[in-house]
Coordinates of C-alpha atoms in Angstrom, one line a residue:
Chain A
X1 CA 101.2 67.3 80.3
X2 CA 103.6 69.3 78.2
X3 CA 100.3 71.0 76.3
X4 CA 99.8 72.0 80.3
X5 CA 102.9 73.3 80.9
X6 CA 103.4 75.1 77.8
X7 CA 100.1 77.4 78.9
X8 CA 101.3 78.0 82.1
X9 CA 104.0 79.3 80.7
X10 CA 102.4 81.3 78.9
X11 CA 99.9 82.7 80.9
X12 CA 102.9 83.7 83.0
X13 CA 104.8 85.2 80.8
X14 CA 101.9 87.5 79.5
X15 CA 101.6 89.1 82.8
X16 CA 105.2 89.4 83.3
X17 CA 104.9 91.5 79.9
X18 CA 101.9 93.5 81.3
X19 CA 103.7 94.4 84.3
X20 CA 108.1 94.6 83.1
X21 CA 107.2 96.5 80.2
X22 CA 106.7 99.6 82.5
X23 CA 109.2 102.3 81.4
X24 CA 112.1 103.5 83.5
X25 CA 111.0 107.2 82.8
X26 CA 111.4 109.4 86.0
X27 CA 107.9 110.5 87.5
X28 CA 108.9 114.2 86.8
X29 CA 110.1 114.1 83.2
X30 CA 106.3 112.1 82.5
X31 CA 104.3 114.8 84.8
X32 CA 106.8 118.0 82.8
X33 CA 105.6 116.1 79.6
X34 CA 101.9 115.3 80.3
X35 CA 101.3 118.0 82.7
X36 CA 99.1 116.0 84.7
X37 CA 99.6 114.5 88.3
X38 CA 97.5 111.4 88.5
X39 CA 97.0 110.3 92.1
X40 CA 95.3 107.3 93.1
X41 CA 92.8 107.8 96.1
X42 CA 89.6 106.8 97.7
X43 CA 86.0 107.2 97.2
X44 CA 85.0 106.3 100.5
X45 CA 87.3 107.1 103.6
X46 CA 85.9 110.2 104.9
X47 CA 87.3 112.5 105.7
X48 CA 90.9 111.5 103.8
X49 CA 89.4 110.7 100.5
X50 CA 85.6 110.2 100.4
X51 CA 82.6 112.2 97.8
X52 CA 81.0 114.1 99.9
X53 CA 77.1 115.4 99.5
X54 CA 77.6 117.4 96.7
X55 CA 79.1 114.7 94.7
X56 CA 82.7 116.3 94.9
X57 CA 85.6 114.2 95.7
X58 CA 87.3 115.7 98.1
X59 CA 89.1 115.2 101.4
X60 CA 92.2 115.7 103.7
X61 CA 94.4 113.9 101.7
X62 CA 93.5 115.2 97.9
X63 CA 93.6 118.6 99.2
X64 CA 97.1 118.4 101.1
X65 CA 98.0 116.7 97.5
X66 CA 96.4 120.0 95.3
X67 CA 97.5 122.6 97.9
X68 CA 101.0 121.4 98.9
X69 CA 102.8 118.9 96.3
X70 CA 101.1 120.5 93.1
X71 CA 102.3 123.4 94.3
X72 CA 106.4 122.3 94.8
X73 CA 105.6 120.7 91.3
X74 CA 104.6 123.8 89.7
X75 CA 107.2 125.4 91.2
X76 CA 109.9 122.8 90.4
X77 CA 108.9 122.3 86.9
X78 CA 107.6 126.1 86.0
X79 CA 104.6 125.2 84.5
X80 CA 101.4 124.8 85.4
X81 CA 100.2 121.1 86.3
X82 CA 96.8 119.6 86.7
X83 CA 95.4 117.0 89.2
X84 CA 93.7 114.2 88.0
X85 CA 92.3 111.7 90.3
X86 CA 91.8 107.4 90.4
X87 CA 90.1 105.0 92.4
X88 CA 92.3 102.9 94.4
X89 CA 92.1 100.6 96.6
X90 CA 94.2 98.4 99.5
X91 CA 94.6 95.7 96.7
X92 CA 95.1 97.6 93.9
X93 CA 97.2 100.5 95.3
X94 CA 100.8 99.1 94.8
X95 CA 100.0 97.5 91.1
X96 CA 98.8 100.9 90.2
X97 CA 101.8 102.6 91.1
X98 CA 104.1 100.0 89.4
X99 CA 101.7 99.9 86.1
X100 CA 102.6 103.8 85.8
X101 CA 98.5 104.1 86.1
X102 CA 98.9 106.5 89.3
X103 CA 102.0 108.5 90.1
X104 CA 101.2 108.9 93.4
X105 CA 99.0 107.3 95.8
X106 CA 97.3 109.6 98.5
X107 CA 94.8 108.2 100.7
X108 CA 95.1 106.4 104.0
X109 CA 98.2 104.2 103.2
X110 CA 100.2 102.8 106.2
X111 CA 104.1 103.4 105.5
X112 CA 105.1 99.7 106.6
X113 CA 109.0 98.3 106.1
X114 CA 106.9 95.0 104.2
X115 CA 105.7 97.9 101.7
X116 CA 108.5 99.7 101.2
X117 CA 110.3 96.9 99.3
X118 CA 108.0 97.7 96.9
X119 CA 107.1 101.4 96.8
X120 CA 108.9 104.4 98.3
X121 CA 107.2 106.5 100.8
X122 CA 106.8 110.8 101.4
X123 CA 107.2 111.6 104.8
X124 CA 104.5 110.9 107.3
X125 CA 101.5 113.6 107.0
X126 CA 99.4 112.1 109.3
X127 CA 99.4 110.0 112.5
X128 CA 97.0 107.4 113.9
X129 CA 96.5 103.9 115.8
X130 CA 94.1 100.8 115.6
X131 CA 91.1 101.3 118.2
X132 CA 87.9 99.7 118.5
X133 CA 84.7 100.7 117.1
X134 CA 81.6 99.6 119.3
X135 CA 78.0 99.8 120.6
X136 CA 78.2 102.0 123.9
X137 CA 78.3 99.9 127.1
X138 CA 79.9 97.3 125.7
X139 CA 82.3 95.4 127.7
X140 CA 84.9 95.8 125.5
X141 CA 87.6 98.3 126.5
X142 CA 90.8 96.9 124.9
X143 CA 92.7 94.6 122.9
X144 CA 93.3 91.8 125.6
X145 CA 89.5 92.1 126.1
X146 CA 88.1 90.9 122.7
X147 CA 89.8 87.5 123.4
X148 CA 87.1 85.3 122.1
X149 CA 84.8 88.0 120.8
X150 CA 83.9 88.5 117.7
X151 CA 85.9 91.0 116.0
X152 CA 85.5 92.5 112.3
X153 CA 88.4 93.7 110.6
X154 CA 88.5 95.4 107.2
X155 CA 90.7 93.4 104.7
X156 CA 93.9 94.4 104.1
X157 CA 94.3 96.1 107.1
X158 CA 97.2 96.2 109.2
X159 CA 95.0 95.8 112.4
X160 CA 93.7 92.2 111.2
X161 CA 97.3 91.6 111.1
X162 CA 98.2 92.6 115.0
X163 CA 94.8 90.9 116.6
X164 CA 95.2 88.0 114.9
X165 CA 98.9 87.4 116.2
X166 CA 98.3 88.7 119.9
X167 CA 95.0 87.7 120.6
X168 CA 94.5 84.6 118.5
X169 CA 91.4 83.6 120.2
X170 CA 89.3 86.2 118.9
X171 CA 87.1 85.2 116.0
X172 CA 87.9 87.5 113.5
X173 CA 85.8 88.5 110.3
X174 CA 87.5 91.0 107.6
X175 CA 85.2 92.4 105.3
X176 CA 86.6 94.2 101.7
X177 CA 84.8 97.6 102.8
X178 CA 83.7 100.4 105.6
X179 CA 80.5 99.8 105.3
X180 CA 80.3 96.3 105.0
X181 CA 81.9 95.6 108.7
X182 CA 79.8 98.6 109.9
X183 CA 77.2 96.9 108.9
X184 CA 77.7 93.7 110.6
X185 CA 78.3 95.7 113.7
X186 CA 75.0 97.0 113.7
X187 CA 73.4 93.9 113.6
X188 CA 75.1 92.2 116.2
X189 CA 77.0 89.8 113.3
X190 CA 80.8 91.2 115.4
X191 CA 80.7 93.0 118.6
X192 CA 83.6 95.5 117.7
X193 CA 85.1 96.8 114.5
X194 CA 88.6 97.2 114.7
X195 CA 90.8 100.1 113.0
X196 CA 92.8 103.0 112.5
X197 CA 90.9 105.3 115.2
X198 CA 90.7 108.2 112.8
X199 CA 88.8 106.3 110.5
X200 CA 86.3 104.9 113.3
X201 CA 85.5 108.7 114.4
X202 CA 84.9 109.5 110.9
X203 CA 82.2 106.5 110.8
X204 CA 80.9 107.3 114.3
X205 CA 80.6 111.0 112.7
X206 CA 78.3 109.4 109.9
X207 CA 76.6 107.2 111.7
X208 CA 72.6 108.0 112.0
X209 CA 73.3 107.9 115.6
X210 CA 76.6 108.8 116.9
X211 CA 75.6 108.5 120.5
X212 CA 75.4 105.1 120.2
X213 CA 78.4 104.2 119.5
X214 CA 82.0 104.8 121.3
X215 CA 85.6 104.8 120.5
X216 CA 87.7 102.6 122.6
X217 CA 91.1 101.6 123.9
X218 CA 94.6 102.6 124.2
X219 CA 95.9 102.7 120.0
X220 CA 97.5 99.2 120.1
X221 CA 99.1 99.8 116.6
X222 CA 101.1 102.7 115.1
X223 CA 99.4 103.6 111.9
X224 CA 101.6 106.4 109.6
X225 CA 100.3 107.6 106.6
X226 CA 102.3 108.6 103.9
X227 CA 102.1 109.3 100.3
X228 CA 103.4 106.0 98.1
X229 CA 105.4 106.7 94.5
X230 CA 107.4 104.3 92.7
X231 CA 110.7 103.3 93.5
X232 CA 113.8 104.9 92.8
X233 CA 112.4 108.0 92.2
X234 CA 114.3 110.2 94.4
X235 CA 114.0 113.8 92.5
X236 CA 109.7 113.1 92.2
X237 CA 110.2 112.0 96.1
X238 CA 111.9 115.4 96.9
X239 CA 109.3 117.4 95.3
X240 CA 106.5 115.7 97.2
X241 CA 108.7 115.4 100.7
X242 CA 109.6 119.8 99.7
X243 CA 105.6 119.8 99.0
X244 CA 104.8 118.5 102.2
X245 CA 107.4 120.2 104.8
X246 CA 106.5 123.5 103.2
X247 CA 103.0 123.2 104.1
X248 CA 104.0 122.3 107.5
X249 CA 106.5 125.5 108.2
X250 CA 104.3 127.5 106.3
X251 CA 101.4 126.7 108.8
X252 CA 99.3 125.5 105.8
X253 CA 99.2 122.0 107.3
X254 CA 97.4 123.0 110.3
X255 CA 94.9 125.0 108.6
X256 CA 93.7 122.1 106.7
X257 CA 93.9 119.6 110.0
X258 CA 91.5 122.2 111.5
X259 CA 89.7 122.4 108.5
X260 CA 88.9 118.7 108.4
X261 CA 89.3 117.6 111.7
X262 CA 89.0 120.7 114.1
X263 CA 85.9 121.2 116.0
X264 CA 84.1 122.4 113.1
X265 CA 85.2 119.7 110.7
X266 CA 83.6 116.7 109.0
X267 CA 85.6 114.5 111.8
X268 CA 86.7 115.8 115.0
X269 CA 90.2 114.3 115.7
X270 CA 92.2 117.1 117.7
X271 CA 96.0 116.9 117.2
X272 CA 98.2 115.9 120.1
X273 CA 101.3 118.2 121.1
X274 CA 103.1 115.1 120.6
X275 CA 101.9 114.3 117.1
X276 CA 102.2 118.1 115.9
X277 CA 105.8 118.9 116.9
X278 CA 106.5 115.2 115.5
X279 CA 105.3 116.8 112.2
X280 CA 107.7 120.0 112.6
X281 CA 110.8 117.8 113.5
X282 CA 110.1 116.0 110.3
X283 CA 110.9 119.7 108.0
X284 CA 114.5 119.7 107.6
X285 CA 116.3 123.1 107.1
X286 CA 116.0 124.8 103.8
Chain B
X1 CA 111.3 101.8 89.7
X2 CA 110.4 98.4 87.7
X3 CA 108.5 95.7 89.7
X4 CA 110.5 93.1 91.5
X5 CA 109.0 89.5 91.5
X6 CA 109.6 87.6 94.4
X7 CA 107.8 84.3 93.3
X8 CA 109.2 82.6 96.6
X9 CA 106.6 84.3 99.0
X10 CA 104.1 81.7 97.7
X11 CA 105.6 78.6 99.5
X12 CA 107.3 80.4 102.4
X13 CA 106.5 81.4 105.9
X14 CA 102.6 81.0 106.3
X15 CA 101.5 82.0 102.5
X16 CA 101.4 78.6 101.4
X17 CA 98.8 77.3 104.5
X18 CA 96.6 80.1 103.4
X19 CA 96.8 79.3 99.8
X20 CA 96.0 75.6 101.0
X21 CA 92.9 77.2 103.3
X22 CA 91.6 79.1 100.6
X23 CA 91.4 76.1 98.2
X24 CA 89.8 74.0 100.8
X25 CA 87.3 77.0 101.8
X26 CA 86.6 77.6 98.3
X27 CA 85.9 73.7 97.5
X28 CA 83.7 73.5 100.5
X29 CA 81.5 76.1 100.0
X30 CA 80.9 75.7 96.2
X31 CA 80.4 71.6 96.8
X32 CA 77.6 72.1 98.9
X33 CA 75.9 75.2 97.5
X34 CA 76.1 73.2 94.0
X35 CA 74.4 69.8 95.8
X36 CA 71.7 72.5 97.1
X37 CA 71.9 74.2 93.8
X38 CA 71.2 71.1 92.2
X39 CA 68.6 70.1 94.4
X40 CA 66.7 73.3 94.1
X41 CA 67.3 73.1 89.9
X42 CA 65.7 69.6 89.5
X43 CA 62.8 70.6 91.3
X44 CA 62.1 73.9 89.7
X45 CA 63.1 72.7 86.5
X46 CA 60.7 70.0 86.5
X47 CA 57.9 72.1 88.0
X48 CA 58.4 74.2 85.0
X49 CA 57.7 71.4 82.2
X50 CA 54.9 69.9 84.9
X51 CA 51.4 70.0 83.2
X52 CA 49.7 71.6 85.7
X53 CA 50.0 75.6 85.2
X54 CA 50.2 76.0 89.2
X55 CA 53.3 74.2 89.4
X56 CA 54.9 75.8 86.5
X57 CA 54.4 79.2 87.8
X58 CA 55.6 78.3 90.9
X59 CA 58.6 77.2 89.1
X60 CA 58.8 80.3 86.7
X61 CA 58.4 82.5 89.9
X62 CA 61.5 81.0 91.7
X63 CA 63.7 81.1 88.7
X64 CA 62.6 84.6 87.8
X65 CA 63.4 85.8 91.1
X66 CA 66.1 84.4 92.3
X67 CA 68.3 84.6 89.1
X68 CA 67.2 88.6 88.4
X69 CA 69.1 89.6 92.0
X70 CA 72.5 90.0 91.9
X71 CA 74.4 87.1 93.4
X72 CA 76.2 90.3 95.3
X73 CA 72.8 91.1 96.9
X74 CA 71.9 87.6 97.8
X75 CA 75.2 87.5 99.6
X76 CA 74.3 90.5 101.6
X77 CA 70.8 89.8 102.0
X78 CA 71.4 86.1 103.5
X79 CA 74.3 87.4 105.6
X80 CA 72.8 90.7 107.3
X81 CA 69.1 91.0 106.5
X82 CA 68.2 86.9 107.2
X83 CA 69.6 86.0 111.0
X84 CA 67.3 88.5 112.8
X85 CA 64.6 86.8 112.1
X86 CA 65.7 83.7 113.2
X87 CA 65.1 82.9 116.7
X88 CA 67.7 84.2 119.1
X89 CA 68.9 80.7 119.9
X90 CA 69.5 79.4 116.6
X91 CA 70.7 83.4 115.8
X92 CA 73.5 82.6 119.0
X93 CA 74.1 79.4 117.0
X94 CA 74.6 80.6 113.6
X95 CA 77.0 83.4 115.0
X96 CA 79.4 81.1 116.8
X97 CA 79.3 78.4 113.5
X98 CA 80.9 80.7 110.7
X99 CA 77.1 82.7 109.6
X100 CA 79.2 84.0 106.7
X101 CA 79.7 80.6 105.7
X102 CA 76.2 79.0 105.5
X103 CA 74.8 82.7 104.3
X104 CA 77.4 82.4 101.5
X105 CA 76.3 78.7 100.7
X106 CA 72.5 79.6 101.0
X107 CA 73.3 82.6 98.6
X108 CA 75.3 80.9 96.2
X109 CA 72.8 77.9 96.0
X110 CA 69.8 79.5 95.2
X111 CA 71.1 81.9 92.8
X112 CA 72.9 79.2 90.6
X113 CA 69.6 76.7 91.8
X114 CA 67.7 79.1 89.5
X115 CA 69.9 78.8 86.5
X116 CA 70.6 74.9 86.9
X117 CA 66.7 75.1 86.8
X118 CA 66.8 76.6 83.2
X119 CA 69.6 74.3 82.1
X120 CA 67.1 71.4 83.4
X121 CA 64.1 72.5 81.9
X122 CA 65.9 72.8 78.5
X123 CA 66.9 69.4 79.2
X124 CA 63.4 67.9 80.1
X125 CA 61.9 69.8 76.8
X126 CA 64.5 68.3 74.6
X127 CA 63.2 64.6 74.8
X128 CA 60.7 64.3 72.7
X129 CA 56.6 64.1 74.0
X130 CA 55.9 60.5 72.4
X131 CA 58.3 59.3 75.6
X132 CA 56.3 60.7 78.6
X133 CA 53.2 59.2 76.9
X134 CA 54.8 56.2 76.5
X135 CA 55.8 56.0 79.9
X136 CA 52.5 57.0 81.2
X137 CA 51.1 54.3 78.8
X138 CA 53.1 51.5 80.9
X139 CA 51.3 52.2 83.7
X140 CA 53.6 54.6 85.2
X141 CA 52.5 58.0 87.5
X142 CA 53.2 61.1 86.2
X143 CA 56.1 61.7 89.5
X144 CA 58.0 58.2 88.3
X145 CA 57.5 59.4 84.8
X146 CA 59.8 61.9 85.4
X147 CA 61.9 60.3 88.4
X148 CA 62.5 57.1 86.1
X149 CA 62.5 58.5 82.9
X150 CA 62.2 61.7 82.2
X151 CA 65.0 63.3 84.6
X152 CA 67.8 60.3 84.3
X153 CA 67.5 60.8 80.6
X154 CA 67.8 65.1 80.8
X155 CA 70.5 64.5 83.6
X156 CA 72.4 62.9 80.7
X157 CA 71.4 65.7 77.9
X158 CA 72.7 68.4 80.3
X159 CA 76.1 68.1 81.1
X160 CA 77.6 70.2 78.9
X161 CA 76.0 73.4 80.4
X162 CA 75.9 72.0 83.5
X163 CA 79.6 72.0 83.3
X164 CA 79.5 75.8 82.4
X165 CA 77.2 76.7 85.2
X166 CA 79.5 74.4 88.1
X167 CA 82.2 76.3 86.5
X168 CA 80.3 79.5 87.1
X169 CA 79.4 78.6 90.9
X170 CA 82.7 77.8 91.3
X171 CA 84.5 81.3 90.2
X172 CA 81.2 83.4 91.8
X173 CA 82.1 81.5 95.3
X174 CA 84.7 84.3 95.9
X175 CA 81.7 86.9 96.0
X176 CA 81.9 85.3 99.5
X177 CA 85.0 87.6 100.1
X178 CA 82.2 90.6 100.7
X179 CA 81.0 88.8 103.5
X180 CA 84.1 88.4 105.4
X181 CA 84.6 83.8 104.1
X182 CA 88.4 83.2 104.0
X183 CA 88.3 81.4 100.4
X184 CA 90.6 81.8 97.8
X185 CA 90.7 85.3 96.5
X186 CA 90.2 86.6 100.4
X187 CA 93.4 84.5 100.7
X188 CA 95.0 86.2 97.9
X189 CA 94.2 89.5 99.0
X190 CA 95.7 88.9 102.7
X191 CA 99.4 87.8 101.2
X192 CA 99.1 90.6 99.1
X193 CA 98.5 92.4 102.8
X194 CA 101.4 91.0 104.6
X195 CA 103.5 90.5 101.7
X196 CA 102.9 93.8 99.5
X197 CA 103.4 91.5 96.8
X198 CA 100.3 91.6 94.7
X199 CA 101.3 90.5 91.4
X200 CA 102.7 87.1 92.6
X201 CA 99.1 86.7 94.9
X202 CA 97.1 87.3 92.1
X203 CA 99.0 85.1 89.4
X204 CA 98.9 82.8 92.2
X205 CA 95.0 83.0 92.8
X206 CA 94.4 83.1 89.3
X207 CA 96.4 79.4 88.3
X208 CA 94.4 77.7 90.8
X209 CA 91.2 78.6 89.8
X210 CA 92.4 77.6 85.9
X211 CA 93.1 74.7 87.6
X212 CA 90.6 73.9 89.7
X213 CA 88.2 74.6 87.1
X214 CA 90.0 72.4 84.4
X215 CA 89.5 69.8 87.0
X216 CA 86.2 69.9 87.5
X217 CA 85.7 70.1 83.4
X218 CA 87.4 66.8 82.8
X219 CA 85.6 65.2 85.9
X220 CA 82.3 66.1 83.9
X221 CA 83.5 65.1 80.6
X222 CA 84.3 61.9 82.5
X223 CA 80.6 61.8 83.8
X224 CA 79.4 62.2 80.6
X225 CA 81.3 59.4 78.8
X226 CA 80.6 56.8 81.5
X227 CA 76.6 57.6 81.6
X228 CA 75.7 58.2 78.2
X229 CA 73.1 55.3 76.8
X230 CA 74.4 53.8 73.7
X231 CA 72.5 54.6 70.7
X232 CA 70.3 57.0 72.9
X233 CA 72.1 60.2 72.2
X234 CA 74.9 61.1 69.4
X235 CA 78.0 61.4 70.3
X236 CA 80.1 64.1 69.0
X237 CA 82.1 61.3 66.7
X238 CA 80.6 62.5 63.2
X239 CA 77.8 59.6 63.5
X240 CA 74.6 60.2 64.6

């Protein structure tokens, strides 16, 4: 019993070491010493994060991060600074951060008040809602009608959360990835995919046939993406937040939204009025 | 900036029933995919020591395929590739009775079926040939040769790896997570969702496997204690 005890105790206490031994050292002074920004970011959420046919990684997100905050960072710390780029994931995001692995994650993170006692978040650089994701002519339409449908979900989602509080008689199935709940949609395993409706255009956009599948419903969530740092790092905050509200007032901003999501873009996702002057109120004066 | 542990999400608000879900999701689906991972071991571990070559490469063939795969594969090939051919009725059926589930037993089963079948067959080869002759000599058929003699005496032999390969099932049940099964490590991964609190999930996810699986490993020692023939095989006392 106390032999028991004694390795518990000790298995604890070697992952509190791996994870308190983190040092204090401000974001900036590291990136000023290193000269590298490592950002954590996906592989495979067109078009925020994804590699795309040419093997590049490259998306909405990594480029606001290399055109707008290394920028501010260059600026801020007079030198030049290099991007260098990690996996993440919805697990693994926030233990990154706090491990010092990433400085910055940049993907498709919802700013939520639960993860903000944990990591700090930029402003918000891009606005969505949950949806659903089916096979046209489906009767499906919105969230009160999948009661007792089957619904998939990806894991770790906020979405997951919401159906399975207001509609608790929907059969839900969360799967760890895009393509894994796409998948059981196709085969009939769910009859709708639920989340944030960017991200369901960009897998409509993929599919092999788009026309088969439609978007639906009114967004029954609010989804904000934001960049997440570490804690208590106000002047590495700044940087980003100056980083990010530049590109807006500059117009810089909306030339990448069009390039990714215009017309012509991987995913088609035209900005509301609403969501574009939410983005301008958000730049506060020089 | 450092990490603030808040070790008291674990037993409050609805983290704790989920923890408790998880365990009991996880223990379901690795008890029966072991009973049909058993099952399918014996038989294929016998049909590999059987003297006629036939059987034996039907043995060798199951074994060979099944454990090459990836047990990641198997879960994706029993969940999405497997219900369309079923008939629509039982399809209907399987749909509105957890798929996941059974796909994720089915998967796990054969998989470690195919590697209890090794640990079997080493078994079976380890007693030595003058046995099955004797046994034939009494008048016995070659099938209660080996259900009377033969596999109650390798049964015995085995338990040591056979604890390693439950142990195995056990752990590689969380594969299931791919396929959408709420067991332990899915749990983990949802308080870390509503909770942001991913160290405390994972150290929490990661003491009940150690314990689950220390469980299971003095359950078998227990087995082996209270089956073992005396005089038949050495004990690990120095004698022998």
């Amino acid at each position: 019993m106390i032999r028991a005890r004694c390795f518990s105790v000790w298995v604890i206490s070697i992952l509190l070491a791996s994870v308190g031994s983190t040092s204090a050292q401000p974001t900036l002074e590291k990136i000023d010493k290193s000269g590298v920004l490592i950002i954590g970011t996906r592989t495979g959420s067109p078009p925020f994060a994804y590699v795309n046919k040419n093997n590049e990684w490259v998306g909405f997100s990594i480029e606001l991060v290399e055109k707008a905050v290394v920028s501010a960072l260059t600026k801020k710390l007079n030198k030049q600074i290099r991007l260098e780029k990690k996996e993440s994931a919805p697990q693994t995001r926030i233990p990154l951060l706090t491990s010092n692995a990433v400085d910055l994650i940049a993907e498709t993170m919802t700013d939520t008040q639960s993860r903000r006692d944990q990591v700090d978040f930029s402003l918000t650089f891009f606005v969505t809602g949950a949806q659903f994701l089916v096979k046209k002519g489906t009767p499906i339409k919105n969230i009160q009608s999948v009661a007792g449908k089957r619904i998939a979900a990806q894991q770790g989602s906020t979405n997951a959360k919401i159906i399975r509080e207001r509609v608790p008689t929907a059969k839900l199935l969360e799967f760890p990835d895009q393509p894994a709940a796409f998948q059981a949609l196709a085969q009939g395993q769910v009859q709708a995919y639920t989340n944030d409706g960017v991200q369901l255009a960009g897998l409509r956009a993929k599919a092999p046939r788009p026309d088969e599948w439609s978007v639906v419903g009114e967004f029954f969530s609010y989804e904000p993406y934001g960049m997440a740092l570490r804690k208590n790092d106000s002047d590495f905050r700044q940087v980003v937040n100056v980083g990010l509200m530049d590109a807006v007032s500059s117009g810089l901003y909306f030339q990448l939204y069009d390039k990714w999501f215009g017309v012509k873009g991987e995913v088609p996702y035209p900005l509301s009025a609403e969501t574009k002057r939410f983005l301008e109120m958000q730049v506060v004066p020089k | 900036m450092t990490y603030r542990f808040t070790w008291n999400i674990l037993w409050s608000g609805q983290t704790a029933g989920w923890l408790l879900q998880g365990v009991i999701t996880t223990l379901e689906i690795s008890a029966i995919a072991w009973l049909l991972a058993l099952a399918l071991g014996l038989l294929s571990g016998a049909l590999r020591t059987a003297p006629a070559l036939p059987l034996r490469w039907i043995g060798a063939a199951y074994v060979e395929f099944f454990r090459n795969v990836p047990l990641l594969v198997w879960m994706f090939f029993w969940y999405f590739a497997v219900p369309p051919l079923l008939p629509q009725v039982l399809q209907d059926w399987l749909l509105e009775h957890g798929a996941e589930f059974w796909a994720g037993v089915v998967a796990l089963g054969v998989y470690h079926g195919a590697r209890f079948s090794e640990v079997i067959r080493s078994g079976i080869q380890a007693i030595p040939k003058t046995q099955f002759e004797a046994a034939l000599s009494t008048g016995l058929t070659m099938v209660q040769t080996y259900r009377l003699i033969i596999i109650p005496v390798a049964l015995r032999l085995i338990v040591p790896p056979a604890t390693n390969e439950t142990l195995n099932l056990l752990k590689n049940s969380s594969v299931a997570l791919t396929i959408g099964v709420a067991e332990l490590t899915f749990q983990t991964r949802q308080i870390e969702t509503y909770t942001a609190k991913a160290f405390e999930a994972l150290a929490a996810g990661t003491m009940i496997y150690l314990v689950l699986c220390l469980t299971v490993a003095l359950l078998m020692s227990q087995i082996e204690r209270r089956t073992a023939i005396p005089g038949m095989i050495a004990r690990g006392t120095g004698e022998s």
